[in-house]
Coordinates of C-alpha atoms and ligand atoms in Angstrom, one line a residue:
M23 CA 31.3 1.1 -16.4
R24 CA 28.9 -0.3 -13.8
F25 CA 25.3 -1.2 -14.6
E26 CA 22.8 -1.6 -11.8
E27 CA 20.3 -4.4 -11.9
S28 CA 16.9 -3.1 -13.0
F29 CA 13.6 -4.2 -11.5
M30 CA 12.6 -6.0 -14.7
H31 CA 15.8 -8.1 -14.7
F32 CA 15.3 -8.8 -11.0
I33 CA 11.8 -10.1 -11.5
L34 CA 12.8 -12.0 -14.6
H35 CA 15.5 -13.8 -12.6
H36 CA 13.1 -14.4 -9.8
Q37 CA 10.5 -16.0 -12.1
E38 CA 13.2 -18.2 -13.7
R39 CA 14.7 -19.2 -10.4
H40 CA 11.2 -20.4 -9.2
N41 CA 10.4 -22.0 -12.6
R42 CA 7.5 -19.7 -13.2
T43 CA 5.8 -18.3 -16.3
Y44 CA 6.4 -14.8 -17.7
H45 CA 2.8 -13.7 -17.2
F46 CA 3.7 -12.0 -13.9
L47 CA 6.5 -10.1 -15.7
I48 CA 4.0 -8.7 -18.2
L49 CA 1.7 -7.6 -15.4
M50 CA 4.6 -5.9 -13.6
D51 CA 5.6 -4.1 -16.7
A52 CA 2.0 -2.7 -16.9
L53 CA 2.2 -1.5 -13.3
I54 CA 5.7 0.0 -13.8
S55 CA 4.5 1.8 -16.9
A56 CA 1.5 3.2 -15.1
A57 CA 3.6 4.4 -12.2
K58 CA 6.0 6.2 -14.6
H59 CA 3.1 7.7 -16.5
I60 CA 1.5 9.0 -13.3
Q61 CA 4.9 10.4 -12.1
H62 CA 5.1 12.2 -15.4
Y63 CA 1.7 13.8 -14.9
Y64 CA 2.5 14.7 -11.4
L65 CA 5.7 16.5 -12.5
T66 CA 4.3 18.2 -15.5
G67 CA 0.8 18.9 -14.3
A68 CA 0.4 19.0 -10.6
L69 CA 3.6 20.8 -9.8
K70 CA 2.9 23.4 -12.3
G71 CA -0.4 24.0 -10.7
N72 CA -2.5 22.8 -13.6
L73 CA -4.5 20.2 -11.7
G74 CA -7.3 21.4 -9.5
L75 CA -10.4 19.7 -8.2
A76 CA -12.4 17.9 -10.8
G77 CA -15.7 18.8 -9.1
E78 CA -16.6 15.1 -8.7
V79 CA -17.1 13.0 -5.6
N80 CA -15.6 9.5 -5.4
V81 CA -17.3 6.4 -4.1
Q82 CA -16.3 7.3 -0.5
G83 CA -17.9 10.7 -0.8
E84 CA -14.6 12.6 -1.0
D85 CA -13.7 15.3 -3.5
V86 CA -11.8 13.7 -6.4
M87 CA -8.8 15.7 -7.5
R88 CA -8.3 15.5 -11.2
M89 CA -5.0 13.8 -10.5
D90 CA -6.8 10.9 -8.8
Q91 CA -9.0 10.3 -11.8
I92 CA -6.1 10.6 -14.3
A93 CA -4.0 8.2 -12.3
H94 CA -6.9 5.7 -12.2
E95 CA -7.5 5.9 -15.9
I96 CA -3.8 5.5 -16.7
T97 CA -3.6 2.4 -14.5
I98 CA -6.7 0.8 -16.0
N99 CA -5.4 1.4 -19.5
Y100 CA -2.1 -0.4 -18.8
L101 CA -3.7 -3.2 -16.8
R102 CA -6.3 -3.8 -19.5
S103 CA -3.8 -3.9 -22.3
S104 CA -1.5 -6.3 -20.4
G105 CA -4.2 -9.0 -21.1
R106 CA -3.3 -10.6 -17.8
V107 CA -5.9 -9.2 -15.4
I108 CA -9.2 -10.8 -14.8
H109 CA -10.7 -8.1 -12.4
A110 CA -9.3 -4.9 -11.0
V111 CA -10.4 -3.0 -7.9
S112 CA -9.6 0.7 -7.7
E113 CA -10.2 3.2 -5.0
E114 CA -11.7 5.4 -7.6
A115 CA -14.3 3.0 -8.9
E116 CA -17.3 1.7 -6.9
E117 CA -17.7 -1.5 -8.9
V118 CA -15.2 -4.2 -9.7
I119 CA -13.7 -3.6 -13.1
E120 CA -13.9 -6.5 -15.4
M121 CA -11.0 -7.0 -17.8
D122 CA -9.9 -10.2 -19.4
T123 CA -12.4 -12.6 -17.9
K124 CA -11.2 -15.6 -20.0
G125 CA -7.5 -15.2 -20.3
G126 CA -6.7 -13.1 -17.2
R127 CA -4.7 -14.7 -14.4
Y128 CA -4.5 -12.0 -11.8
F129 CA -6.7 -9.8 -9.5
V130 CA -5.2 -6.4 -8.9
Y131 CA -6.3 -4.1 -6.1
F132 CA -5.0 -0.6 -6.2
D133 CA -5.1 3.0 -5.1
P134 CA -3.4 5.0 -7.8
L135 CA -3.0 8.2 -5.9
D136 CA -3.1 7.7 -2.1
G137 CA -2.7 10.8 0.0
S138 CA -3.9 13.1 -2.7
S139 CA -4.2 16.1 -0.4
N140 CA -0.4 16.3 -0.8
V141 CA -0.5 16.9 -4.5
S142 CA -1.2 20.6 -4.3
H143 CA 1.8 21.0 -2.0
G144 CA 4.2 19.0 -4.3
L145 CA 4.6 16.5 -1.5
P146 CA 4.7 12.7 -2.0
V147 CA 1.8 10.5 -2.7
G148 CA 1.6 6.7 -3.1
F149 CA 0.5 4.3 -5.7
L150 CA -0.3 1.1 -3.8
F151 CA -1.2 -2.3 -5.2
G152 CA -1.9 -5.9 -4.2
I153 CA -1.9 -8.8 -6.6
A154 CA -3.7 -12.2 -6.1
K155 CA -3.9 -15.0 -8.6
R156 CA -6.9 -16.6 -10.1
N157 CA -7.4 -20.3 -9.3
L158 CA -6.5 -21.8 -12.6
D159 CA -7.1 -25.4 -11.7
G160 CA -10.2 -25.5 -9.7
P161 CA -13.5 -23.6 -9.4
E162 CA -13.5 -19.8 -9.9
D163 CA -12.7 -18.2 -6.5
G164 CA -13.6 -14.5 -6.9
H165 CA -11.7 -11.3 -6.3
L166 CA -12.4 -10.9 -2.5
R167 CA -9.1 -12.3 -1.2
A168 CA -7.5 -12.0 2.2
G169 CA -4.0 -10.4 2.2
K170 CA -2.4 -13.8 3.0
D171 CA -3.4 -14.9 -0.5
Y172 CA -1.7 -12.0 -2.2
R173 CA 1.3 -13.1 -4.4
A174 CA 2.8 -9.6 -4.3
A175 CA 2.1 -6.2 -3.0
G176 CA 4.0 -2.9 -3.5
M177 CA 4.0 0.9 -3.5
F178 CA 5.5 3.6 -5.7
V179 CA 6.2 6.8 -3.9
I180 CA 5.6 9.6 -6.4
P181 CA 7.4 11.8 -7.3
T182 CA 10.4 10.7 -5.2
G183 CA 10.9 7.7 -7.5
T184 CA 11.2 4.9 -4.9
F185 CA 9.4 1.6 -5.5
T186 CA 9.0 -1.1 -2.8
I187 CA 7.6 -4.6 -3.6
A188 CA 7.2 -7.7 -1.5
L189 CA 7.0 -11.1 -3.3
K190 CA 5.4 -14.0 -1.5
A191 CA 8.0 -15.8 0.6
S192 CA 10.8 -13.9 -1.2
G193 CA 11.2 -10.8 0.9
T194 CA 10.6 -7.1 0.5
W195 CA 12.8 -5.1 -1.9
R196 CA 13.3 -1.4 -2.6
F197 CA 14.3 0.1 -5.9
H198 CA 15.2 3.7 -6.9
I199 CA 14.4 5.4 -10.2
D200 CA 17.5 6.4 -12.3
E201 CA 18.0 9.0 -14.9
T202 CA 16.7 6.7 -17.6
M203 CA 13.4 6.1 -15.6
S204 CA 14.3 2.6 -14.8
F205 CA 13.8 1.3 -11.2
V206 CA 17.2 -0.1 -10.2
K207 CA 19.4 -1.3 -7.4
P208 CA 17.4 -3.9 -5.5
F209 CA 17.9 -3.6 -1.8
R210 CA 16.3 -6.0 0.6
M211 CA 14.3 -4.4 3.4
I212 CA 14.4 -5.9 6.8
L213 CA 13.0 -4.0 9.7
P214 CA 15.8 -3.0 12.1
Q215 CA 15.9 -4.8 15.4
N216 CA 17.6 -2.0 17.2
S217 CA 14.9 0.3 18.6
K218 CA 17.2 3.4 18.5
T219 CA 15.8 4.4 15.1
W220 CA 12.2 3.4 15.7
E221 CA 9.4 6.0 15.1
L222 CA 5.7 6.2 15.7
S223 CA 3.5 7.6 13.0
F224 CA -0.2 8.6 13.5
N225 CA -2.4 11.6 13.1
A226 CA -1.9 13.4 16.5
A227 CA -5.0 15.5 16.0
N228 CA -7.0 12.3 16.4
R229 CA -5.2 11.1 19.6
Y230 CA -8.0 11.8 22.1
T231 CA -10.5 10.1 19.9
F232 CA -8.8 6.7 20.2
S233 CA -9.9 4.1 22.7
K234 CA -8.6 4.8 26.2
R235 CA -6.2 1.8 26.1
V236 CA -4.6 3.0 22.9
Q237 CA -4.3 6.5 24.3
N238 CA -2.6 5.1 27.4
W239 CA -0.2 3.0 25.3
I240 CA 0.8 6.2 23.3
A241 CA 1.3 8.1 26.6
Q242 CA 3.7 5.3 27.8
K243 CA 5.7 5.4 24.5
E244 CA 5.8 9.0 23.5
R245 CA 9.1 9.8 25.2
T246 CA 10.8 6.7 23.8
Y247 CA 10.3 7.1 20.1
A248 CA 10.5 10.0 17.6
F249 CA 7.2 10.9 15.9
R250 CA 6.6 11.5 12.2
Y251 CA 3.5 12.0 10.0
L252 CA 3.2 12.9 6.4
G253 CA -0.5 12.0 5.8
A254 CA 0.2 9.7 2.9
L255 CA 0.4 6.1 3.9
A256 CA 3.1 5.2 1.4
G257 CA 5.4 7.9 2.6
D258 CA 4.8 7.2 6.3
F259 CA 5.2 3.4 5.8
H260 CA 8.3 3.9 3.7
R261 CA 10.0 5.5 6.8
I262 CA 8.8 2.7 9.1
L263 CA 10.2 0.0 6.8
S264 CA 13.6 1.7 6.9
N265 CA 13.7 2.9 10.5
G266 CA 11.3 0.5 12.3
G267 CA 8.6 1.5 14.8
M268 CA 4.9 1.6 14.0
F269 CA 2.4 3.4 11.8
M270 CA -1.1 3.4 13.2
Y271 CA -4.5 4.6 12.1
P272 CA -6.7 3.3 15.0
A273 CA -10.5 3.3 15.2
I274 CA -12.0 6.6 16.1
V275 CA -14.3 5.8 19.0
N276 CA -14.3 8.9 21.2
H277 CA -14.9 11.8 18.8
P278 CA -16.7 14.7 20.6
K279 CA -19.2 14.6 17.7
P280 CA -20.2 10.9 17.8
E281 CA -21.4 10.9 14.2
K282 CA -17.7 11.4 13.3
N283 CA -16.6 8.2 15.0
R284 CA -15.0 5.7 12.6
L285 CA -15.5 2.4 14.4
Q286 CA -14.0 0.5 11.4
G287 CA -11.1 2.8 11.1
K288 CA -10.4 4.9 7.9
L289 CA -8.0 3.0 5.7
R290 CA -9.1 0.5 3.0
L291 CA -8.4 -3.1 3.7
M292 CA -7.7 -4.5 0.2
Y293 CA -5.6 -1.7 -1.4
E294 CA -4.0 0.1 1.7
A295 CA -3.8 -2.0 4.9
A296 CA -3.3 -5.4 3.4
V297 CA -0.7 -4.0 0.9
V298 CA 1.5 -2.5 3.7
A299 CA 0.8 -5.5 6.0
F300 CA 2.1 -7.9 3.3
M301 CA 5.2 -5.8 2.7
C302 CA 5.8 -5.5 6.4
R303 CA 5.5 -9.3 7.1
E304 CA 8.0 -10.1 4.3
A305 CA 10.3 -7.6 6.0
G306 CA 10.0 -9.3 9.4
G307 CA 7.2 -7.1 10.9
D308 CA 3.5 -7.6 11.3
A309 CA 0.1 -5.7 11.3
V310 CA -3.2 -6.0 13.2
D311 CA -6.6 -4.4 13.2
E312 CA -8.5 -2.9 16.2
T313 CA -9.3 -6.4 17.6
G314 CA -5.7 -7.5 17.4
T315 CA -6.5 -9.7 14.4
P316 CA -3.7 -10.0 11.8
I317 CA -4.6 -7.8 8.8
L318 CA -3.5 -10.5 6.4
E319 CA -6.1 -13.0 7.9
I320 CA -9.1 -10.7 7.4
Q321 CA -11.4 -12.1 4.7
P322 CA -12.9 -9.0 3.0
E323 CA -16.7 -8.9 2.5
N324 CA -16.5 -5.8 0.3
Q325 CA -13.8 -4.5 -1.9
H326 CA -13.9 -1.0 -0.3
Q327 CA -14.0 -2.3 3.3
R328 CA -12.3 -0.1 5.9
T329 CA -10.1 -1.3 8.8
A330 CA -8.1 0.2 11.6
L331 CA -4.4 -0.5 11.1
Y332 CA -1.3 -1.0 13.4
V333 CA 1.7 -2.0 11.2
G334 CA 5.4 -2.1 11.9
S335 CA 8.1 -3.7 14.1
K336 CA 6.9 -7.0 15.5
L337 CA 7.6 -6.2 19.1
L338 CA 5.4 -3.1 19.0
V339 CA 2.6 -4.7 17.0
D340 CA 2.6 -7.8 19.3
E341 CA 2.4 -5.4 22.3
I342 CA -0.5 -3.4 21.0
A343 CA -2.3 -6.6 19.8
Q344 CA -2.2 -7.9 23.3
I345 CA -3.6 -4.7 24.7
L346 CA -6.3 -4.6 22.0
Q347 CA -7.3 -8.2 22.8
S348 CA -7.4 -7.7 26.6
Ligands
AFP425 P1 -6.4 10.9 1.1 O1 -5.9 10.2 -0.2 O2 -7.8 11.2 1.2 O3 -5.5 12.1 1.4 O4 -6.1 9.8 2.3 C1 -4.9 9.3 2.6 C2 -5.0 8.2 3.5 O5 -5.9 7.2 3.0 C3 -3.6 7.6 3.8 O6 -2.7 7.6 2.8 C4 -3.1 8.3 5.0 O7 -2.3 7.6 5.8 C5 -4.4 8.7 5.7 O8 -5.5 8.6 4.8 C6 -4.4 10.1 6.3 O9 -5.6 10.4 6.9 P2 -5.7 11.7 7.9 O10 -5.7 12.9 6.9 O11 -7.0 11.5 8.6 O12 -4.6 11.7 8.8

């Protein structure tokens, strides 16, 4: 009988190999438990049509589907009881959530249900997270960390049961859920060099609202690469990690109704863009914002800060970065 290596064993071996404590293991156990719990709710609630709009508005002024709120509460509960988190930042909470301010070692930034408009269609959503570590030796250094300081970042694609995580300087790894609800079979993700499989992913409805130089770049490329878009970052980025190419959510600068321009882009820096940028860099790719600045270098000023995002194969990201900087 053949047993596949589980994520928890994988991470245990990783910590031991690097002579590290087990605190990170306990934190990961909390995140895995939260993801499985959210998956259970999705399958038993959302797909049976039991989860409608909650009638609330989140901090970004969007309708909160009940599922978002449930996923948020589930995650907070597991993170809090892990005893390892000092502060958490969630897409669903305006303020930073204080947890174990004395004993906590980690900052966790998360979006528990990204792409929630997919829920009512039974299509994939993402649970994205980034983890930074408290400065245990020197002065307290706060929760606003640039992506380059993350120790790990990952995403669960719910309900398909895939989990991808990048560990600082140790690569990006994909796992699949098995019939016992364990994430198993670590597979190292490296962006393919061969451009035959590369894809572009962006919301085509926005195309003519992008800057002229981005529009021109798309016009040059559109016959070269296939185009895919799901509308949930985790699902779209999952494909880019496997096939190569680039996901982009550029700044909206030419909207016919100028009040609808989004000069800072749409996606959140700390729990969307930096998370996929971290995974992408560990898989050999890169990510930049609208000024061509590496996403992982951006120092956040606010936990809900937005950014434009270009993430994927290094060749394409370097190319667009040059254009954006010119
Ligand atoms: P929602 O959670 O509001 O559906 O937003 C999802 C998201 O933040 C990200 O997952 C997608 O890539 C992007 O927004 C889709 O945005 P558009 O609907 O504007 O294409």
